[in-house]
PDB file of C-alpha atoms in Angstrom:
ATOM      1  CA  UNK Q   4     -62.857 -11.357  -1.216  1.00  0.00           C
ATOM      2  CA  UNK Q   5     -63.096 -10.085   2.350  1.00  0.00           C
ATOM      3  CA  UNK Q   6     -66.216 -10.990   4.237  1.00  0.00           C
ATOM      4  CA  UNK Q   7     -69.087  -8.692   5.124  1.00  0.00           C
ATOM      5  CA  UNK Q   8     -71.161  -9.989   8.019  1.00  0.00           C
ATOM      6  CA  UNK Q   9     -74.832  -9.062   8.136  1.00  0.00           C
ATOM      7  CA  UNK Q  10     -77.424  -9.503  10.891  1.00  0.00           C
ATOM      8  CA  UNK Q  11     -80.127 -10.423  11.582  1.00  0.00           C
ATOM      9  CA  UNK Q  12     -80.909 -13.071   8.997  1.00  0.00           C
ATOM     10  CA  UNK Q  13     -84.605 -12.310   9.290  1.00  0.00           C
ATOM     11  CA  UNK Q  14     -86.590  -9.533  10.913  1.00  0.00           C
ATOM     12  CA  UNK Q  15     -90.268  -8.927  11.611  1.00  0.00           C
ATOM     13  CA  UNK Q  16     -91.386  -5.361  12.372  1.00  0.00           C
ATOM     14  CA  UNK Q  17     -94.787  -3.882  12.932  1.00  0.00           C
ATOM     15  CA  UNK Q  18     -96.055  -1.265  10.496  1.00  0.00           C
ATOM     16  CA  UNK Q  19     -94.832   2.158  11.566  1.00  0.00           C
ATOM     17  CA  UNK Q  20     -91.904   0.760  13.510  1.00  0.00           C
ATOM     18  CA  UNK Q  21     -88.162   1.112  12.925  1.00  0.00           C
ATOM     19  CA  UNK Q  22     -86.298  -1.643  11.090  1.00  0.00           C
ATOM     20  CA  UNK Q  23     -82.579  -1.906  11.859  1.00  0.00           C
ATOM     21  CA  UNK Q  24     -80.110  -4.095   9.970  1.00  0.00           C
ATOM     22  CA  UNK Q  25     -76.449  -4.250  10.882  1.00  0.00           C
ATOM     23  CA  UNK Q  26     -73.268  -5.053   8.962  1.00  0.00           C
ATOM     24  CA  UNK Q  27     -69.604  -5.369   9.860  1.00  0.00           C
ATOM     25  CA  UNK Q  28     -66.624  -5.539   7.535  1.00  0.00           C
ATOM     26  CA  UNK Q  29     -62.982  -6.505   7.815  1.00  0.00           C
ATOM     27  CA  UNK Q  30     -61.132  -4.873   4.948  1.00  0.00           C
ATOM     28  CA  UNK Q  31     -60.142  -1.305   5.854  1.00  0.00           C
ATOM     29  CA  UNK Q  32     -59.567  -0.603   2.155  1.00  0.00           C
ATOM     30  CA  UNK Q  33     -63.321  -0.628   1.549  1.00  0.00           C
ATOM     31  CA  UNK Q  34     -64.527   2.890   0.796  1.00  0.00           C
ATOM     32  CA  UNK Q  35     -68.019   2.448  -0.597  1.00  0.00           C
ATOM     33  CA  UNK Q  36     -70.894   0.952   1.385  1.00  0.00           C
ATOM     34  CA  UNK Q  37     -74.224   0.530  -0.413  1.00  0.00           C
ATOM     35  CA  UNK Q  38     -77.435  -1.127   0.644  1.00  0.00           C
ATOM     36  CA  UNK Q  39     -79.503  -3.049  -1.863  1.00  0.00           C
ATOM     37  CA  UNK Q  40     -83.164  -4.036  -1.763  1.00  0.00           C
ATOM     38  CA  UNK Q  41     -84.366  -7.160  -3.528  1.00  0.00           C
ATOM     39  CA  UNK Q  42     -87.934  -8.255  -4.205  1.00  0.00           C
ATOM     40  CA  UNK Q  43     -88.765 -11.848  -5.223  1.00  0.00           C
ATOM     41  CA  UNK Q  44     -87.965 -12.505  -8.863  1.00  0.00           C
ATOM     42  CA  UNK Q  45     -86.044  -9.255  -9.251  1.00  0.00           C
ATOM     43  CA  UNK Q  46     -82.436  -8.227  -9.165  1.00  0.00           C
ATOM     44  CA  UNK Q  47     -81.019  -6.228  -6.258  1.00  0.00           C
ATOM     45  CA  UNK Q  48     -81.699  -2.501  -6.558  1.00  0.00           C
ATOM     46  CA  UNK Q  49     -79.520   0.209  -5.034  1.00  0.00           C
ATOM     47  CA  UNK Q  50     -81.305   1.799  -2.087  1.00  0.00           C
ATOM     48  CA  UNK Q  51     -78.763   4.103  -0.465  1.00  0.00           C
ATOM     49  CA  UNK Q  52     -74.985   4.280  -0.159  1.00  0.00           C
ATOM     50  CA  UNK Q  53     -72.366   5.979   1.967  1.00  0.00           C
ATOM     51  CA  UNK Q  54     -68.659   6.713   1.829  1.00  0.00           C
ATOM     52  CA  UNK Q  55     -66.538   6.716   5.009  1.00  0.00           C
ATOM     53  CA  UNK Q  56     -65.996  10.478   5.076  1.00  0.00           C
ATOM     54  CA  UNK Q  57     -69.444  10.909   6.679  1.00  0.00           C
ATOM     55  CA  UNK Q  58     -71.042   9.137   9.640  1.00  0.00           C
ATOM     56  CA  UNK Q  59     -74.645   9.280   8.503  1.00  0.00           C
ATOM     57  CA  UNK Q  60     -76.668   9.625   5.323  1.00  0.00           C
ATOM     58  CA  UNK Q  61     -80.416  10.001   5.113  1.00  0.00           C
ATOM     59  CA  UNK Q  62     -82.708   9.622   2.125  1.00  0.00           C
ATOM     60  CA  UNK Q  63     -86.375   9.797   2.988  1.00  0.00           C
ATOM     61  CA  UNK Q  64     -87.201   7.071   5.482  1.00  0.00           C
ATOM     62  CA  UNK Q  65     -83.855   5.310   4.944  1.00  0.00           C
ATOM     63  CA  UNK Q  66     -80.724   6.185   6.938  1.00  0.00           C
ATOM     64  CA  UNK Q  67     -77.244   4.682   6.914  1.00  0.00           C
ATOM     65  CA  UNK Q  68     -75.189   5.043  10.076  1.00  0.00           C
ATOM     66  CA  UNK Q  69     -71.453   4.444   9.660  1.00  0.00           C
ATOM     67  CA  UNK Q  70     -68.848   3.802  12.364  1.00  0.00           C
ATOM     68  CA  UNK Q  71     -65.428   3.724  10.757  1.00  0.00           C
ATOM     69  CA  UNK Q  72     -63.476   2.864  13.916  1.00  0.00           C
ATOM     70  CA  UNK Q  73     -65.733  -0.103  14.652  1.00  0.00           C
ATOM     71  CA  UNK Q  74     -65.902  -1.085  10.973  1.00  0.00           C
ATOM     72  CA  UNK Q  75     -69.676  -1.272  11.195  1.00  0.00           C
ATOM     73  CA  UNK Q  76     -72.588   0.262   9.352  1.00  0.00           C
ATOM     74  CA  UNK Q  77     -76.313  -0.084   9.655  1.00  0.00           C
ATOM     75  CA  UNK Q  78     -79.529   0.613   7.797  1.00  0.00           C
ATOM     76  CA  UNK Q  79     -82.468   2.175   9.590  1.00  0.00           C
ATOM     77  CA  UNK Q  80     -85.902   2.196   8.002  1.00  0.00           C
ATOM     78  CA  UNK Q  81     -88.201   4.644   9.770  1.00  0.00           C
ATOM     79  CA  UNK Q  82     -91.980   4.304   9.728  1.00  0.00           C
ATOM     80  CA  UNK Q  83     -91.656   0.858   8.134  1.00  0.00           C
ATOM     81  CA  UNK Q  84     -94.393  -0.009   5.639  1.00  0.00           C
ATOM     82  CA  UNK Q  85     -95.641  -3.354   4.255  1.00  0.00           C
ATOM     83  CA  UNK Q  86     -94.173  -2.342   0.884  1.00  0.00           C
ATOM     84  CA  UNK Q  87     -90.733  -2.378   2.503  1.00  0.00           C
ATOM     85  CA  UNK Q  88     -91.009  -6.149   2.931  1.00  0.00           C
ATOM     86  CA  UNK Q  89     -88.054  -7.471   0.943  1.00  0.00           C
ATOM     87  CA  UNK Q  90     -84.557  -8.860   1.311  1.00  0.00           C
ATOM     88  CA  UNK Q  91     -81.904  -6.270   2.133  1.00  0.00           C
ATOM     89  CA  UNK Q  92     -78.217  -6.692   1.396  1.00  0.00           C
ATOM     90  CA  UNK Q  93     -75.354  -4.620   2.674  1.00  0.00           C
ATOM     91  CA  UNK Q  94     -72.233  -4.512   0.556  1.00  0.00           C
ATOM     92  CA  UNK Q  95     -68.761  -3.038   0.482  1.00  0.00           C
ATOM     93  CA  UNK Q  96     -66.180  -2.259  -2.152  1.00  0.00           C
ATOM     94  CA  UNK Q  97     -62.879  -0.607  -2.729  1.00  0.00           C
ATOM     95  CA  UNK Q  98     -64.465   1.537  -5.377  1.00  0.00           C
ATOM     96  CA  UNK Q  99     -61.980   4.325  -5.876  1.00  0.00           C
ATOM     97  CA  UNK Q 100     -58.283   4.800  -6.364  1.00  0.00           C
ATOM     98  CA  UNK Q 101     -58.122   3.656  -9.937  1.00  0.00           C
ATOM     99  CA  UNK Q 102     -59.711   0.256  -9.619  1.00  0.00           C
ATOM    100  CA  UNK Q 103     -62.722  -1.748  -8.510  1.00  0.00           C
ATOM    101  CA  UNK Q 104     -62.918  -5.137  -6.856  1.00  0.00           C
ATOM    102  CA  UNK Q 105     -66.607  -5.761  -7.291  1.00  0.00           C
ATOM    103  CA  UNK Q 106     -69.104  -5.574  -4.458  1.00  0.00           C
ATOM    104  CA  UNK Q 107     -68.770  -7.979  -1.555  1.00  0.00           C
ATOM    105  CA  UNK Q 108     -72.255  -8.682  -0.240  1.00  0.00           C
ATOM    106  CA  UNK Q 109     -73.588  -9.668   3.150  1.00  0.00           C
ATOM    107  CA  UNK Q 110     -75.821 -12.740   3.274  1.00  0.00           C
ATOM    108  CA  UNK Q 111     -79.005 -10.683   3.362  1.00  0.00           C
ATOM    109  CA  UNK Q 112     -81.830  -9.914   5.783  1.00  0.00           C
ATOM    110  CA  UNK Q 113     -85.373 -11.019   5.029  1.00  0.00           C
ATOM    111  CA  UNK Q 114     -87.554  -8.190   6.337  1.00  0.00           C
ATOM    112  CA  UNK Q 115     -91.283  -8.599   6.914  1.00  0.00           C
ATOM    113  CA  UNK Q 116     -93.417  -5.622   7.880  1.00  0.00           C
ATOM    114  CA  UNK Q 117     -96.641  -6.725   9.507  1.00  0.00           C
ATOM    115  CA  UNK Q 118     -99.697  -4.562   8.861  1.00  0.00           C
TER     116      UNK Q 118
ATOM    117  CA  UNK V  17     -83.224   3.538 -20.419  1.00  0.00           C
ATOM    118  CA  UNK V  18     -84.194  -0.145 -20.485  1.00  0.00           C
ATOM    119  CA  UNK V  19     -81.734  -1.042 -17.760  1.00  0.00           C
ATOM    120  CA  UNK V  20     -79.547  -4.140 -17.763  1.00  0.00           C
ATOM    121  CA  UNK V  21     -81.155  -6.801 -19.927  1.00  0.00           C
ATOM    122  CA  UNK V  22     -80.558 -10.478 -19.304  1.00  0.00           C
ATOM    123  CA  UNK V  23     -81.746 -13.468 -21.276  1.00  0.00           C
ATOM    124  CA  UNK V  24     -83.182 -15.953 -20.910  1.00  0.00           C
ATOM    125  CA  UNK V  25     -85.158 -15.325 -17.696  1.00  0.00           C
ATOM    126  CA  UNK V  26     -85.419 -19.018 -17.013  1.00  0.00           C
ATOM    127  CA  UNK V  27     -83.357 -21.928 -18.293  1.00  0.00           C
ATOM    128  CA  UNK V  28     -83.864 -25.598 -17.588  1.00  0.00           C
ATOM    129  CA  UNK V  29     -81.258 -27.936 -18.990  1.00  0.00           C
ATOM    130  CA  UNK V  30     -79.999 -31.439 -18.544  1.00  0.00           C
ATOM    131  CA  UNK V  31     -76.733 -32.223 -16.845  1.00  0.00           C
ATOM    132  CA  UNK V  32     -73.871 -32.200 -19.311  1.00  0.00           C
ATOM    133  CA  UNK V  33     -75.429 -29.686 -21.678  1.00  0.00           C
ATOM    134  CA  UNK V  34     -73.922 -26.331 -22.554  1.00  0.00           C
ATOM    135  CA  UNK V  35     -75.670 -23.259 -21.184  1.00  0.00           C
ATOM    136  CA  UNK V  36     -75.156 -19.678 -22.363  1.00  0.00           C
ATOM    137  CA  UNK V  37     -76.451 -16.702 -20.429  1.00  0.00           C
ATOM    138  CA  UNK V  38     -76.584 -13.290 -22.041  1.00  0.00           C
ATOM    139  CA  UNK V  39     -76.367  -9.725 -20.811  1.00  0.00           C
ATOM    140  CA  UNK V  40     -76.746  -6.290 -22.328  1.00  0.00           C
ATOM    141  CA  UNK V  41     -75.389  -3.597 -19.998  1.00  0.00           C
ATOM    142  CA  UNK V  42     -76.576  -0.030 -19.778  1.00  0.00           C
ATOM    143  CA  UNK V  43     -75.080   2.082 -22.527  1.00  0.00           C
ATOM    144  CA  UNK V  44     -72.133   4.098 -21.294  1.00  0.00           C
ATOM    145  CA  UNK V  45     -71.382   1.869 -18.327  1.00  0.00           C
ATOM    146  CA  UNK V  46     -67.785   0.707 -18.508  1.00  0.00           C
ATOM    147  CA  UNK V  47     -67.931  -1.977 -15.808  1.00  0.00           C
ATOM    148  CA  UNK V  48     -69.811  -5.245 -16.148  1.00  0.00           C
ATOM    149  CA  UNK V  49     -70.142  -7.849 -13.409  1.00  0.00           C
ATOM    150  CA  UNK V  50     -71.493 -11.398 -13.286  1.00  0.00           C
ATOM    151  CA  UNK V  51     -72.868 -12.609  -9.947  1.00  0.00           C
ATOM    152  CA  UNK V  52     -74.394 -15.889  -8.844  1.00  0.00           C
ATOM    153  CA  UNK V  53     -77.029 -16.080  -6.098  1.00  0.00           C
ATOM    154  CA  UNK V  54     -77.863 -19.174  -4.074  1.00  0.00           C
ATOM    155  CA  UNK V  55     -79.534 -19.647  -0.723  1.00  0.00           C
ATOM    156  CA  UNK V  56     -76.424 -21.212   0.748  1.00  0.00           C
ATOM    157  CA  UNK V  57     -73.754 -18.831  -0.530  1.00  0.00           C
ATOM    158  CA  UNK V  58     -75.679 -15.626  -1.180  1.00  0.00           C
ATOM    159  CA  UNK V  59     -74.433 -13.278  -3.902  1.00  0.00           C
ATOM    160  CA  UNK V  60     -71.014 -14.249  -5.230  1.00  0.00           C
ATOM    161  CA  UNK V  61     -68.958 -12.282  -7.720  1.00  0.00           C
ATOM    162  CA  UNK V  62     -67.877 -14.541 -10.567  1.00  0.00           C
ATOM    163  CA  UNK V  63     -66.047 -12.203 -12.939  1.00  0.00           C
ATOM    164  CA  UNK V  64     -65.971  -8.576 -13.981  1.00  0.00           C
ATOM    165  CA  UNK V  65     -64.937  -6.575 -17.002  1.00  0.00           C
ATOM    166  CA  UNK V  66     -63.711  -3.026 -17.441  1.00  0.00           C
ATOM    167  CA  UNK V  67     -64.006  -1.590 -20.940  1.00  0.00           C
ATOM    168  CA  UNK V  68     -64.686  -5.110 -22.266  1.00  0.00           C
ATOM    169  CA  UNK V  69     -61.482  -6.518 -20.731  1.00  0.00           C
ATOM    170  CA  UNK V  70     -61.762  -9.228 -18.044  1.00  0.00           C
ATOM    171  CA  UNK V  71     -60.154  -7.879 -14.889  1.00  0.00           C
ATOM    172  CA  UNK V  72     -60.751 -10.536 -12.248  1.00  0.00           C
ATOM    173  CA  UNK V  73     -62.117 -14.036 -12.824  1.00  0.00           C
ATOM    174  CA  UNK V  74     -61.010 -15.471  -9.486  1.00  0.00           C
ATOM    175  CA  UNK V  75     -64.636 -16.058  -8.537  1.00  0.00           C
ATOM    176  CA  UNK V  76     -65.312 -18.375 -11.448  1.00  0.00           C
ATOM    177  CA  UNK V  77     -65.825 -21.717  -9.714  1.00  0.00           C
ATOM    178  CA  UNK V  78     -64.288 -24.036 -12.310  1.00  0.00           C
ATOM    179  CA  UNK V  79     -62.936 -24.241 -15.817  1.00  0.00           C
ATOM    180  CA  UNK V  80     -66.420 -25.242 -16.894  1.00  0.00           C
ATOM    181  CA  UNK V  81     -67.338 -21.556 -16.545  1.00  0.00           C
ATOM    182  CA  UNK V  82     -66.232 -18.967 -19.067  1.00  0.00           C
ATOM    183  CA  UNK V  83     -67.278 -15.389 -19.826  1.00  0.00           C
ATOM    184  CA  UNK V  84     -66.728 -13.066 -22.732  1.00  0.00           C
ATOM    185  CA  UNK V  85     -67.460  -9.472 -23.571  1.00  0.00           C
ATOM    186  CA  UNK V  86     -66.899  -9.044 -27.320  1.00  0.00           C
ATOM    187  CA  UNK V  87     -68.136  -5.446 -27.289  1.00  0.00           C
ATOM    188  CA  UNK V  88     -69.450  -2.782 -24.933  1.00  0.00           C
ATOM    189  CA  UNK V  89     -73.065  -3.831 -25.343  1.00  0.00           C
ATOM    190  CA  UNK V  90     -72.928  -7.598 -24.913  1.00  0.00           C
ATOM    191  CA  UNK V  91     -71.545 -10.232 -22.567  1.00  0.00           C
ATOM    192  CA  UNK V  92     -72.026 -13.972 -22.200  1.00  0.00           C
ATOM    193  CA  UNK V  93     -71.489 -16.434 -19.386  1.00  0.00           C
ATOM    194  CA  UNK V  94     -71.124 -20.018 -20.552  1.00  0.00           C
ATOM    195  CA  UNK V  95     -71.200 -23.230 -18.558  1.00  0.00           C
ATOM    196  CA  UNK V  96     -69.979 -26.356 -20.322  1.00  0.00           C
ATOM    197  CA  UNK V  97     -70.754 -28.995 -19.231  1.00  0.00           C
ATOM    198  CA  UNK V  98     -73.450 -27.980 -16.779  1.00  0.00           C
ATOM    199  CA  UNK V  99     -73.989 -29.788 -13.468  1.00  0.00           C
ATOM    200  CA  UNK V 100     -76.912 -29.778 -10.997  1.00  0.00           C
ATOM    201  CA  UNK V 101     -74.840 -27.781  -8.491  1.00  0.00           C
ATOM    202  CA  UNK V 102     -74.726 -24.928 -11.004  1.00  0.00           C
ATOM    203  CA  UNK V 103     -78.424 -24.344 -10.409  1.00  0.00           C
ATOM    204  CA  UNK V 104     -78.759 -20.756  -9.191  1.00  0.00           C
ATOM    205  CA  UNK V 105     -79.864 -17.301 -10.239  1.00  0.00           C
ATOM    206  CA  UNK V 106     -77.213 -15.566 -12.302  1.00  0.00           C
ATOM    207  CA  UNK V 107     -77.175 -11.773 -12.315  1.00  0.00           C
ATOM    208  CA  UNK V 108     -75.425  -9.363 -14.583  1.00  0.00           C
ATOM    209  CA  UNK V 109     -74.761  -5.821 -13.340  1.00  0.00           C
ATOM    210  CA  UNK V 110     -73.188  -2.762 -14.895  1.00  0.00           C
ATOM    211  CA  UNK V 111     -71.784   0.426 -13.470  1.00  0.00           C
ATOM    212  CA  UNK V 112     -70.302   3.684 -14.672  1.00  0.00           C
ATOM    213  CA  UNK V 113     -67.052   4.964 -13.272  1.00  0.00           C
ATOM    214  CA  UNK V 114     -66.186   8.544 -12.474  1.00  0.00           C
ATOM    215  CA  UNK V 115     -62.491   9.369 -12.184  1.00  0.00           C
ATOM    216  CA  UNK V 116     -61.733   5.699 -11.576  1.00  0.00           C
ATOM    217  CA  UNK V 117     -64.351   5.236  -8.864  1.00  0.00           C
ATOM    218  CA  UNK V 118     -67.240   2.844  -9.343  1.00  0.00           C
ATOM    219  CA  UNK V 119     -70.720   4.011  -8.408  1.00  0.00           C
ATOM    220  CA  UNK V 120     -74.101   2.390  -8.092  1.00  0.00           C
ATOM    221  CA  UNK V 121     -74.335  -0.983  -9.786  1.00  0.00           C
ATOM    222  CA  UNK V 122     -77.521  -1.639 -11.754  1.00  0.00           C
ATOM    223  CA  UNK V 123     -78.537  -5.263 -11.759  1.00  0.00           C
ATOM    224  CA  UNK V 124     -80.541  -7.111 -14.362  1.00  0.00           C
ATOM    225  CA  UNK V 125     -83.509  -9.277 -13.427  1.00  0.00           C
ATOM    226  CA  UNK V 126     -81.393 -12.407 -13.514  1.00  0.00           C
ATOM    227  CA  UNK V 127     -81.476 -15.794 -15.199  1.00  0.00           C
ATOM    228  CA  UNK V 128     -82.796 -18.642 -13.082  1.00  0.00           C
ATOM    229  CA  UNK V 129     -80.845 -21.726 -14.143  1.00  0.00           C
ATOM    230  CA  UNK V 130     -81.996 -25.216 -13.249  1.00  0.00           C
ATOM    231  CA  UNK V 131     -79.806 -28.155 -14.196  1.00  0.00           C
ATOM    232  CA  UNK V 132     -81.545 -31.525 -13.874  1.00  0.00           C
TER     233      UNK V 132
END
């Protein structure tokens, strides 16, 4: 599987601030880029996803920015809240065209929102 | 919908013993994936099935690992014999496909395996 590189490994943000997590990928065949949120003792849960035909997708306080030429995408969490404290994973997949490869995940970012 | 159901939630076993992890995917989902999560390696894809047929098992670490999907509502991941380095959280996930494209995996809560 091609690698997906995620940064930072850990992040501390004050309540109300903006949390930004970045990912870069190598395989240009990837066409589906989701972000997952994981709480301790739980499985990853789909947060938001984007396909490369758009440069930005927003759902509530969560926004994905996508730069196809740079092969990078990022998650922005606006007005960060203590309940957002979790581990966030970016992922990528060649999800269309008659087949699936399975998600390739970044290593995760441990986000702490300080009250 | 009860989501993806995995059992057991926790498993502690002795080295050399056989371990079987179980998964019930969401009804109607035609893809099923097994992942392993460790601190060192993160989330790794082990194997996945499409319509109960194994498609890619290149992520299975060794012949000690095997997976089956006898029907659309049940899959197992077996480790025989188990070793301490197999200790990890094992996740099952399922996904529907629309016109061949895969969307939105749903993960189970995982099985935390400890091999002593």
